[in-house]
mmCIF file of C-alpha atoms and ligand atoms in Angstrom:
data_model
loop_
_atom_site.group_PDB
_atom_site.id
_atom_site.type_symbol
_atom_site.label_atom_id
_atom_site.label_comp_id
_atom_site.label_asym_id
_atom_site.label_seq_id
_atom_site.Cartn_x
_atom_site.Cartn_y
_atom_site.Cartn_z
ATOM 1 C CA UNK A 163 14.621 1.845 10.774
ATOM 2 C CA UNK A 164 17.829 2.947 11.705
ATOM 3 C CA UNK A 165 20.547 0.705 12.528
ATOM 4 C CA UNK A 166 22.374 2.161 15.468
ATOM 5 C CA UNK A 167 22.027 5.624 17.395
ATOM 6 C CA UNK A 168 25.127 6.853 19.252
ATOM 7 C CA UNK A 169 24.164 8.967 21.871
ATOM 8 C CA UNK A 170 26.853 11.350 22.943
ATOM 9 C CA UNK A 171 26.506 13.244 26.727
ATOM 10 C CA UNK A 172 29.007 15.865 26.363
ATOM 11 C CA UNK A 173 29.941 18.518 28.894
ATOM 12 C CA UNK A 174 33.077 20.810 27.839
ATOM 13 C CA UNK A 175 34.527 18.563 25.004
ATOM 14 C CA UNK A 176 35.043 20.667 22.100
ATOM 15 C CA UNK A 177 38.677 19.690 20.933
ATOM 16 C CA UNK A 178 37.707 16.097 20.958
ATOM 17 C CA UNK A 179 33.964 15.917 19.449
ATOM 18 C CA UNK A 180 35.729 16.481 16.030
ATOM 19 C CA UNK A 181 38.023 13.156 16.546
ATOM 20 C CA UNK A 182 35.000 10.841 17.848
ATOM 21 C CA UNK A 183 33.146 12.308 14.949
ATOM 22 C CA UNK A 184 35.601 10.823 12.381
ATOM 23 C CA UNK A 185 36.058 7.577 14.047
ATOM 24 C CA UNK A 186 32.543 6.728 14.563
ATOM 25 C CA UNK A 187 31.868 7.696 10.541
ATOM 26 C CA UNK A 188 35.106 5.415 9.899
ATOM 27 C CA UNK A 189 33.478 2.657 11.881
ATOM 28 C CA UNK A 190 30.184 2.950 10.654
ATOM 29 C CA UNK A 191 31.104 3.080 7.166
ATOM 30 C CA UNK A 192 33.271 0.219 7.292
ATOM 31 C CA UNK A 193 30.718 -1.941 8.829
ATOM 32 C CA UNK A 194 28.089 -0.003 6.576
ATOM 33 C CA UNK A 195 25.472 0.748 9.270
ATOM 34 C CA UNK A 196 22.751 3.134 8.968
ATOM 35 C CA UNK A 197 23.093 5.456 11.654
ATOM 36 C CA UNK A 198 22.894 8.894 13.738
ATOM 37 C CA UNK A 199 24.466 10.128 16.446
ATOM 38 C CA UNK A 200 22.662 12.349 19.453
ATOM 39 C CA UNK A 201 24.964 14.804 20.867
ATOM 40 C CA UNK A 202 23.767 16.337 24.156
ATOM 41 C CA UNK A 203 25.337 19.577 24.913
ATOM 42 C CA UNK A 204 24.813 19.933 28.879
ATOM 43 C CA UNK A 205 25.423 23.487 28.969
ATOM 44 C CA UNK A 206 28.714 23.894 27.875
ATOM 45 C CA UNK A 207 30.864 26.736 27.579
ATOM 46 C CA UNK A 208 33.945 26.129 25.634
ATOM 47 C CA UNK A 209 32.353 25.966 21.492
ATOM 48 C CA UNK A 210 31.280 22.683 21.875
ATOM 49 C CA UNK A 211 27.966 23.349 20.025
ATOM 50 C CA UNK A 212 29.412 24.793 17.244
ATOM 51 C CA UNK A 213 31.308 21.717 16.495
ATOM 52 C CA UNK A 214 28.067 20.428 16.793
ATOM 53 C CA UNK A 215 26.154 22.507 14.704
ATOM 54 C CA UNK A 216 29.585 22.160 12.025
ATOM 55 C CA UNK A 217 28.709 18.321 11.900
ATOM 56 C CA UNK A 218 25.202 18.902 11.613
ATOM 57 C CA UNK A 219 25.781 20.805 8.483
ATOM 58 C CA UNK A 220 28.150 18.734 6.792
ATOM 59 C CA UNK A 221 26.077 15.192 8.013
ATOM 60 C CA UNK A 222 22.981 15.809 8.961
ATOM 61 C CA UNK A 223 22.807 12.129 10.410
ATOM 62 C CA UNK A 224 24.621 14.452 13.467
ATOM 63 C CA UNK A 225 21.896 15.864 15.641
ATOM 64 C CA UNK A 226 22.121 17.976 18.389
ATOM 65 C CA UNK A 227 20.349 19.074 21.820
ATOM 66 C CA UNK A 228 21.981 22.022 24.245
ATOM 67 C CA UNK A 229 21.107 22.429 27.864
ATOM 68 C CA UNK A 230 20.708 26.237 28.391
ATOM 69 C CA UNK A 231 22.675 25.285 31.736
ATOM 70 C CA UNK A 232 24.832 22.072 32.886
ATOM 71 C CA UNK A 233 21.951 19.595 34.396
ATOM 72 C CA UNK A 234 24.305 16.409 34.429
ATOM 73 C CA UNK A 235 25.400 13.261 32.734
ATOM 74 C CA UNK A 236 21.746 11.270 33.591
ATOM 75 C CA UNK A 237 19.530 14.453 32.248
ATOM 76 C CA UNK A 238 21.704 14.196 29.240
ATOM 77 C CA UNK A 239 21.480 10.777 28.358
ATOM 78 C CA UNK A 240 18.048 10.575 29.138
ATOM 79 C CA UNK A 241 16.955 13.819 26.787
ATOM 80 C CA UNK A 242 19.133 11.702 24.068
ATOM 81 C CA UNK A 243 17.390 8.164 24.805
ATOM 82 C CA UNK A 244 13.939 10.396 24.015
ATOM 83 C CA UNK A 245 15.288 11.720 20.850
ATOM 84 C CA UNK A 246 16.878 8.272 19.621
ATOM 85 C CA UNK A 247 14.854 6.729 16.817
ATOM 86 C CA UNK A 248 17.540 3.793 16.519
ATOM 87 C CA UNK A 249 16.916 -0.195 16.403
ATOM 88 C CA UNK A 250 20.085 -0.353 18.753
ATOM 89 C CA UNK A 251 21.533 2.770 21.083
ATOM 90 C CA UNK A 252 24.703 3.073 22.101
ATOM 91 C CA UNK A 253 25.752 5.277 24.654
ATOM 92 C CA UNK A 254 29.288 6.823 24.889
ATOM 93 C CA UNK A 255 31.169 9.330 26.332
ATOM 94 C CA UNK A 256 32.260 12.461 23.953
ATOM 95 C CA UNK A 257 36.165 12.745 25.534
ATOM 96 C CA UNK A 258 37.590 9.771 23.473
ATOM 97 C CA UNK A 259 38.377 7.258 26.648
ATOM 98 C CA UNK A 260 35.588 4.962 25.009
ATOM 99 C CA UNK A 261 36.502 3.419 21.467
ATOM 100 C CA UNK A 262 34.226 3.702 18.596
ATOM 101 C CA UNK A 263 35.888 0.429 17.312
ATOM 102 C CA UNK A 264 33.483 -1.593 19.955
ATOM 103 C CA UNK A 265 30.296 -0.501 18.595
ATOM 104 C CA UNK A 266 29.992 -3.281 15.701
ATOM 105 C CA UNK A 267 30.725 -6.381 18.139
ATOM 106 C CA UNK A 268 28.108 -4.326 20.907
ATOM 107 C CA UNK A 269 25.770 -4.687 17.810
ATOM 108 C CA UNK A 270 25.615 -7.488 17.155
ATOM 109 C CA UNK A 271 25.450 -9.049 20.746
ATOM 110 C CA UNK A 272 22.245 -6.916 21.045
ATOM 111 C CA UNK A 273 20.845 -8.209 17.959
ATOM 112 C CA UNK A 274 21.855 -11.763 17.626
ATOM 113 C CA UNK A 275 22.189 -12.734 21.365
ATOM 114 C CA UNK A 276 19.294 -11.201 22.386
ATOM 115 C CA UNK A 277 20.573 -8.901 24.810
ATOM 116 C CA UNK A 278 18.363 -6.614 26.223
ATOM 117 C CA UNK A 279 21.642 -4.474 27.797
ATOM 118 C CA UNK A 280 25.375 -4.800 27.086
ATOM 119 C CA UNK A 281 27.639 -3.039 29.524
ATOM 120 C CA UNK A 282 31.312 -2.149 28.926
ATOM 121 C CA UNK A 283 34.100 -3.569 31.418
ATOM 122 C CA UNK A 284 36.702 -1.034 30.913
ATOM 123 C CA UNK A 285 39.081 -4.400 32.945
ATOM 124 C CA UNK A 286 42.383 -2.187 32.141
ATOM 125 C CA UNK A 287 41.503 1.200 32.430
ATOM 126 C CA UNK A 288 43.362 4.339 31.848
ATOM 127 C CA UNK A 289 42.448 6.551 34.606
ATOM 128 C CA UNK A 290 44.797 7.983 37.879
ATOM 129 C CA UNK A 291 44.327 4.659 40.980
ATOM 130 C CA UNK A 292 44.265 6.761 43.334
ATOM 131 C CA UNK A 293 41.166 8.785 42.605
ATOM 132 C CA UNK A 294 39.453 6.249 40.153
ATOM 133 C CA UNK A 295 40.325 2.374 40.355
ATOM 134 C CA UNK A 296 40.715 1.820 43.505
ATOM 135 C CA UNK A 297 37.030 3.602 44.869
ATOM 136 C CA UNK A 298 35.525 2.132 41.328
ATOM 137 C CA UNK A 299 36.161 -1.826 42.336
ATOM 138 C CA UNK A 300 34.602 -1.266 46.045
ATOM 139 C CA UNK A 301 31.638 0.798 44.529
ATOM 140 C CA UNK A 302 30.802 -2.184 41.475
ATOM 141 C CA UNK A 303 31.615 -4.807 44.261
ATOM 142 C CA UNK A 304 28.726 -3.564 46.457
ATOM 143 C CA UNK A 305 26.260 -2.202 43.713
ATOM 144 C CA UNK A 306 26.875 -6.017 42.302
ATOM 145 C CA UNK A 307 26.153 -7.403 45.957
ATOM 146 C CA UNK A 308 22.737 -5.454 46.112
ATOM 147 C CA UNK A 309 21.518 -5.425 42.731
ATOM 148 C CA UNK A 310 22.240 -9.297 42.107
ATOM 149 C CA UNK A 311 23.274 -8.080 38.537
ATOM 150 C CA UNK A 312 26.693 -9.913 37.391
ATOM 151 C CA UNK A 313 28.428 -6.407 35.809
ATOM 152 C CA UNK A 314 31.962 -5.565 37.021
ATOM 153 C CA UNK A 315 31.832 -2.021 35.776
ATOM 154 C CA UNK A 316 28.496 -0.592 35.920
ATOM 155 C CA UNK A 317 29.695 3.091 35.342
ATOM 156 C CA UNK A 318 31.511 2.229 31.996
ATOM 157 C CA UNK A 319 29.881 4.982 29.383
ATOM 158 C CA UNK A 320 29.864 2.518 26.990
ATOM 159 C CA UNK A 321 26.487 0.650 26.979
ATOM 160 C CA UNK A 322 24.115 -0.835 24.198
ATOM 161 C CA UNK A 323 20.758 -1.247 25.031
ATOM 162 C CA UNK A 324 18.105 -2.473 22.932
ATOM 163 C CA UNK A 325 15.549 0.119 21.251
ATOM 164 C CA UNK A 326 12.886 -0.870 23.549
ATOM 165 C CA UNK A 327 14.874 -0.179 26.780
ATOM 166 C CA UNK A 328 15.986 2.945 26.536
ATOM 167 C CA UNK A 329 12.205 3.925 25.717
ATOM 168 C CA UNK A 330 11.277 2.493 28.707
ATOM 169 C CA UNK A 331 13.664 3.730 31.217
ATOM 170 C CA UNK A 332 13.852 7.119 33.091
ATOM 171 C CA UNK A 333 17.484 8.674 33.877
ATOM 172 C CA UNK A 334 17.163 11.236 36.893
ATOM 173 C CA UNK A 335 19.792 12.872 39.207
ATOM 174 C CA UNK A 336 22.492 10.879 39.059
ATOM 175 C CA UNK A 337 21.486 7.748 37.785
ATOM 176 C CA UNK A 338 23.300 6.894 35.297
ATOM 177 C CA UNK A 339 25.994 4.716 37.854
ATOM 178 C CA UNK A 340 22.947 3.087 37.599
ATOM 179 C CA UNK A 341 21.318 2.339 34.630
ATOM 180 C CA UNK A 342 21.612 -1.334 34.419
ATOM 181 C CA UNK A 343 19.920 -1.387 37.699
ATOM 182 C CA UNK A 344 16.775 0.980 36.123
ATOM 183 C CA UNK A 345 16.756 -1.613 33.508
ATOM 184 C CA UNK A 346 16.399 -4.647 35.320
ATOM 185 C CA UNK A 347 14.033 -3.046 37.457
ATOM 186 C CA UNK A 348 11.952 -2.282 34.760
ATOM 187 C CA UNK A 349 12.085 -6.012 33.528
ATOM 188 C CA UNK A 350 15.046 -5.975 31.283
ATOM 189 C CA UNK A 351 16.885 -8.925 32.862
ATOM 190 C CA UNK A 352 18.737 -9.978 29.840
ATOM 191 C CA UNK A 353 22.220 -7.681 31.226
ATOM 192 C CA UNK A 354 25.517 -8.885 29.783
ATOM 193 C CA UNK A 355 28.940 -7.523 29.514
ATOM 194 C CA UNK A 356 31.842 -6.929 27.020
ATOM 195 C CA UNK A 357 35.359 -6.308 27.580
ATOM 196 C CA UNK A 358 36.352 -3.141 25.995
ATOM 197 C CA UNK A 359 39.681 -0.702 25.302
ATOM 198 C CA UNK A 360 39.460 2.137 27.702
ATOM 199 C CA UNK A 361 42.176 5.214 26.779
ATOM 200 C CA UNK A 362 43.774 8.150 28.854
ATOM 201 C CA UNK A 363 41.779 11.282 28.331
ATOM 202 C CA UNK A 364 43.359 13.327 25.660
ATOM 203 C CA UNK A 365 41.902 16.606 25.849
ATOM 204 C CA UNK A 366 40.008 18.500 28.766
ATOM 205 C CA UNK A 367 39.639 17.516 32.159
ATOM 206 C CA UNK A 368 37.616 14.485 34.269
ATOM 207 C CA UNK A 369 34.036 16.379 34.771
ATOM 208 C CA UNK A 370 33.692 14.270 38.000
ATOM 209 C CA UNK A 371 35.480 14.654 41.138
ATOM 210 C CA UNK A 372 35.569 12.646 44.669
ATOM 211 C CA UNK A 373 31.989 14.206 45.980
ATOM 212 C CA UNK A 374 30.641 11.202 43.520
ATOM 213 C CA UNK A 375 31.734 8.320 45.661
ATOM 214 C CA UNK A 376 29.492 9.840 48.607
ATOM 215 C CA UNK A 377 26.496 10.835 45.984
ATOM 216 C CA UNK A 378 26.584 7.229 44.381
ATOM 217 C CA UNK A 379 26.086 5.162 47.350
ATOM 218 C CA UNK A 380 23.242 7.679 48.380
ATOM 219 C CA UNK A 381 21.811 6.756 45.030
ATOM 220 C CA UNK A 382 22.100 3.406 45.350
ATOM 221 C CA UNK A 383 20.266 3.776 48.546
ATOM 222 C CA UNK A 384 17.519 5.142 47.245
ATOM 223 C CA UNK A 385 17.678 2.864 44.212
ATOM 224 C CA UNK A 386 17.191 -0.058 45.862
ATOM 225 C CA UNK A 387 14.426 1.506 48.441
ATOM 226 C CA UNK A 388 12.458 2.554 45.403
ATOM 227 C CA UNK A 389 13.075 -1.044 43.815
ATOM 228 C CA UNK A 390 11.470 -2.682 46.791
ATOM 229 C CA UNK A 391 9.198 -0.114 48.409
ATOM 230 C CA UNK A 392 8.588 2.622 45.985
ATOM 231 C CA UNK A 393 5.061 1.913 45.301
ATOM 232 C CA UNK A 394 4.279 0.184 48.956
ATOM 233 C CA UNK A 395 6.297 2.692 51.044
ATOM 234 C CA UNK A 396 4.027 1.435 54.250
ATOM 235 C CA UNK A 397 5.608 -1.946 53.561
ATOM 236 C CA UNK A 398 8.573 -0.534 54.741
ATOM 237 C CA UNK A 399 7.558 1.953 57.087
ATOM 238 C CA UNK A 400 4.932 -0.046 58.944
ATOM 239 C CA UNK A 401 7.437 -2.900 59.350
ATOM 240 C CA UNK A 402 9.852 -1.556 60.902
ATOM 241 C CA UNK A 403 7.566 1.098 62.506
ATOM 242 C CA UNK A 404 5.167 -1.922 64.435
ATOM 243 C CA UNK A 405 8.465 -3.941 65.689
ATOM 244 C CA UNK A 406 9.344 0.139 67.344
ATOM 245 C CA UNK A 407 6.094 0.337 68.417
ATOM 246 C CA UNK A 408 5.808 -3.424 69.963
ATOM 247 C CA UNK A 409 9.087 -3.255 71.585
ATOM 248 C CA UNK A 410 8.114 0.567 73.847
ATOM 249 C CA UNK A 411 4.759 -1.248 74.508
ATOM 250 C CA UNK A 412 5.521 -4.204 76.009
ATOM 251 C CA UNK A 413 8.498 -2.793 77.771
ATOM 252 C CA UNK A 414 6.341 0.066 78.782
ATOM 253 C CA UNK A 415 3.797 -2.670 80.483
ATOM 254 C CA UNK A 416 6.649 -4.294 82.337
ATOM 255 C CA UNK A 417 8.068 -1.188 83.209
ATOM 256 C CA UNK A 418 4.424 -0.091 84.856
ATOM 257 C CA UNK A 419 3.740 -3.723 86.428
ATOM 258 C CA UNK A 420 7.588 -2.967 88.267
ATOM 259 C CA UNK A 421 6.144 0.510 89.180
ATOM 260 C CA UNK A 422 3.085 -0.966 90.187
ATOM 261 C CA UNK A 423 5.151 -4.167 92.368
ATOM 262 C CA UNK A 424 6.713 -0.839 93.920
ATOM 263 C CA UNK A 425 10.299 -2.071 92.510
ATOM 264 C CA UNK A 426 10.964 1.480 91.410
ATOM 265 C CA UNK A 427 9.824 4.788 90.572
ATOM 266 C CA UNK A 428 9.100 5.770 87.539
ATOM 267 C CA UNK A 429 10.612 8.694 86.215
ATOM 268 C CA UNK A 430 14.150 7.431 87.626
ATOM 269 C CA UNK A 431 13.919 4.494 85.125
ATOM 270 C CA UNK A 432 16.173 4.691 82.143
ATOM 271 C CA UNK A 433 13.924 1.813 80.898
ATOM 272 C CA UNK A 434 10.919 4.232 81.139
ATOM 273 C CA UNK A 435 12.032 6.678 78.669
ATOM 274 C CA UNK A 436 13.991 3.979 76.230
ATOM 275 C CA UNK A 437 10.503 2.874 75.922
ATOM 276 C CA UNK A 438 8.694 5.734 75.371
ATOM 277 C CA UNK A 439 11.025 6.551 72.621
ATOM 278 C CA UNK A 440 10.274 3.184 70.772
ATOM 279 C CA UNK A 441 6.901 3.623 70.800
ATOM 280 C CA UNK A 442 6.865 7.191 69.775
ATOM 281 C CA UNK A 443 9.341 6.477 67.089
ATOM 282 C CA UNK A 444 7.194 3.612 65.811
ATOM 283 C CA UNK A 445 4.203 5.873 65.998
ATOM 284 C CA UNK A 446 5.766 8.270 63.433
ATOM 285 C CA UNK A 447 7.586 5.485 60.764
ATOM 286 C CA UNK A 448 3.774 5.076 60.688
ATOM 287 C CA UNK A 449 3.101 8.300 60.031
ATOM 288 C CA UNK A 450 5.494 8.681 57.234
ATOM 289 C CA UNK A 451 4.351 5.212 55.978
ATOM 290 C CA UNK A 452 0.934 6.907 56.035
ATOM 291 C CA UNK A 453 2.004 9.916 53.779
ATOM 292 C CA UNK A 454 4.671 8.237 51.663
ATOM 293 C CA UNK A 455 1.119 5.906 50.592
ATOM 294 C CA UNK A 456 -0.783 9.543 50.071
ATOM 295 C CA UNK A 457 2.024 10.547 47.926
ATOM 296 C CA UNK A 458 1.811 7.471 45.688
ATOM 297 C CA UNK A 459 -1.968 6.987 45.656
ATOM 298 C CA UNK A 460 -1.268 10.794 43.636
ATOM 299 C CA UNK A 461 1.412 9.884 41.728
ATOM 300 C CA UNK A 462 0.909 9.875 38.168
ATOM 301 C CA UNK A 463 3.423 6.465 37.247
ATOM 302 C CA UNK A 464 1.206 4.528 39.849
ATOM 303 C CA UNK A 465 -0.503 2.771 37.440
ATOM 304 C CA UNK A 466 1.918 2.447 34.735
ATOM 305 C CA UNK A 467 3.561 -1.116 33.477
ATOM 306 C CA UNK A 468 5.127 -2.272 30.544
ATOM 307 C CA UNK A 469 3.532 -4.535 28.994
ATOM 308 C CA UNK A 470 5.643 -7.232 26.649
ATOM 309 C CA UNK A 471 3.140 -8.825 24.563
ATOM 310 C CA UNK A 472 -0.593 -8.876 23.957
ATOM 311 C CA UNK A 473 -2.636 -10.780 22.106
HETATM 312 N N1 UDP B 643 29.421 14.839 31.188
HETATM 313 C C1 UDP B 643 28.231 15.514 30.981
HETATM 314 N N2 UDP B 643 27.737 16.321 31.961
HETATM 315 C C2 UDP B 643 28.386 16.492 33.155
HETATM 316 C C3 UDP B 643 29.575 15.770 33.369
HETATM 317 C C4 UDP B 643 30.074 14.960 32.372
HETATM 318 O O1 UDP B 643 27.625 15.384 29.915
HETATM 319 O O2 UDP B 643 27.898 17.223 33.998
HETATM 320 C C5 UDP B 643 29.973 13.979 30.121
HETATM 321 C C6 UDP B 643 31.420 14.268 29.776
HETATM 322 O O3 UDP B 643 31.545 15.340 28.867
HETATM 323 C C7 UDP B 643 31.863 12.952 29.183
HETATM 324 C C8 UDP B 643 31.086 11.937 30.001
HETATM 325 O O4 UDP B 643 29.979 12.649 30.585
HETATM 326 O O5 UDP B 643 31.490 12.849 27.816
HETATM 327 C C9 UDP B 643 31.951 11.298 31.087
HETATM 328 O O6 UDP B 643 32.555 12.300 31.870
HETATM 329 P P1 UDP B 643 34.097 12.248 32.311
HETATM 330 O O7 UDP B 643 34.934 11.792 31.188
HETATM 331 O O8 UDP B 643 34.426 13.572 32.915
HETATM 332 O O9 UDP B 643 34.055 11.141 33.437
HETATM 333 P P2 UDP B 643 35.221 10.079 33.784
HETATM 334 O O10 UDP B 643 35.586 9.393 32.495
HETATM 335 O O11 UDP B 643 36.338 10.890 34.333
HETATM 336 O O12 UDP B 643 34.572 9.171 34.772
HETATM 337 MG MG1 MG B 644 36.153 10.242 30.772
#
């Protein structure tokens, strides 16, 4: 089996995909590692693929996969997880910012620690405050707060997971913030973390702007709904749907015994509408709890674990 597969998301990177190429051949050879390295081309427009295709020819241990259009980082890495054939993958991205020089050390605490996931901390980073830093603490300070996982930098491109995982994880949207989140989800609890150099971009420009901050915490969102609820969505629903519903009723009944005790009429009653609306609004979280169960009674994964040993 191979020893390490470096997948490679790339979007617009031509002038530095030669560079990482070299370093990561340096590296490898020095530490003599079998290995191959995934580039996925999502869509770009600039010659990137033929500087892939030019280190496919003269190493065939380079690979290559183009988007016809530009889906995203996630779609990328997760068409290059499916193509890895690695004992250990490393993810990284193409624009030089993550060092090659980590992947040995990343190796080995996969390997001989048993890690199922290694996460880079990029703790002095190389990017503007302002835009970056700043945003980036507040958005691993809350994802850590929700997803009990111990990371400080769970958007560091540099990751190492262990062969296993990345078979048994999907990548959608914009997931990859995420990833070590997917992972422990799926049972991969064995998350740990490595310091590692972070460098100003070189070439090209950031791919992601401000609209990300907004998109990740919606992800998260639904990250940690699917986590809990995803297959019992009427656990959710219903829960919250019944205290709606319970609260209109029994307010409704008081607000008919007043009517009734001739305290006041009732369409003039504020309280008479208020609980109306609870128990309509309960009515329908019940009806969405209702089709968000139809939808996952037909859902293909319904019925799908992973299964760690058998005997
Ligand atoms: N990337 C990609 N598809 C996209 C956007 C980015 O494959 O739609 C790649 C990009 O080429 C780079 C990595 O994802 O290799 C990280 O992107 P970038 O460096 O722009 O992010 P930043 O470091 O600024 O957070
Ligand atoms: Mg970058």
């Amino acid at each position: 089996m191979t020893d390490i597969s470096i997948v490679v998301p790339l979007y617009n990177e031509a002038e530095s995909l030669p560079h990482l190429a070299e370093w990561i051949d340096r590296v490898m050879q020095e530490h003599g590692f079998s290995y191959e390295v995934v580039m996925v081309d999502d869509g770009s427009r600039d010659g990137s693929w033929q500087v892939i295709e030019e280190l496919h020819q003269k190493n065939p241990a380079y690979r290559g996969i183009k988007f016809r259009r530009n889906y995203g980082k996630s779609a990328a890495l997760n068409v290059g997880f499916a193509a890895t054939q690695g004992d250990v993958v490393i993810t990284m991205d193409a624009d030089l910012q993550d060092s090659p020089d980590e992947v040995p050390e990343l190796y080995r605490m996969i390997k001989e620690d048993g890690y199922d996931l290694v996460s880079g901390w990029k703790k002095k980073r190389y990017d503007s405050k302002l835009a970056k830093n700043i945003p980036s603490k507040f958005f691993n300070w809350t994802t850590r707060r929700m997803s009990g996982i111990k990371l400080h930098d769970f958007n560091c491109g540099l990751k190492a997971y262990r062969h296993e995982v990345v078979k048994s994880i999907e990548v959608y949207g914009e997931m990859h913030r995420y990833i070590p989140v997917i992972a422990k989800w799926a049972g991969f609890t064995k998350i740990g973390e490595k310091v590692v150099q972070h460098r100003k971009r070189e070439f090209g420009v950031t791919k992601f702007g401000m609209n990300r901050f907004i998109n990740g915490y919606l992800d998260l969102m639904s990250i940690m709904f699917m986590s809990k609820f995803g297959k019992q969505p009427m656990h959710f629903f219903g829960a919250i749907g019944s205290l709606s519903f319970l609260f209109g009723f029994i307010a409704l009944i008081v607000v008919l015994i007043m009517r009734l005790a001739g305290r006041m009429a009732l369409t003039n009653s504020v309280w008479f509408y208020l609980s109306m609306l609870f128990v309509l609004i309960g009515m329908m979280l019940f009806l969405a709890g209702f089709l968000g169960e139809l939808i996952c009674r037909n859902s293909s994964t319904r019925n799908q674990y992973l299964i760690e040993k058998e005997l």
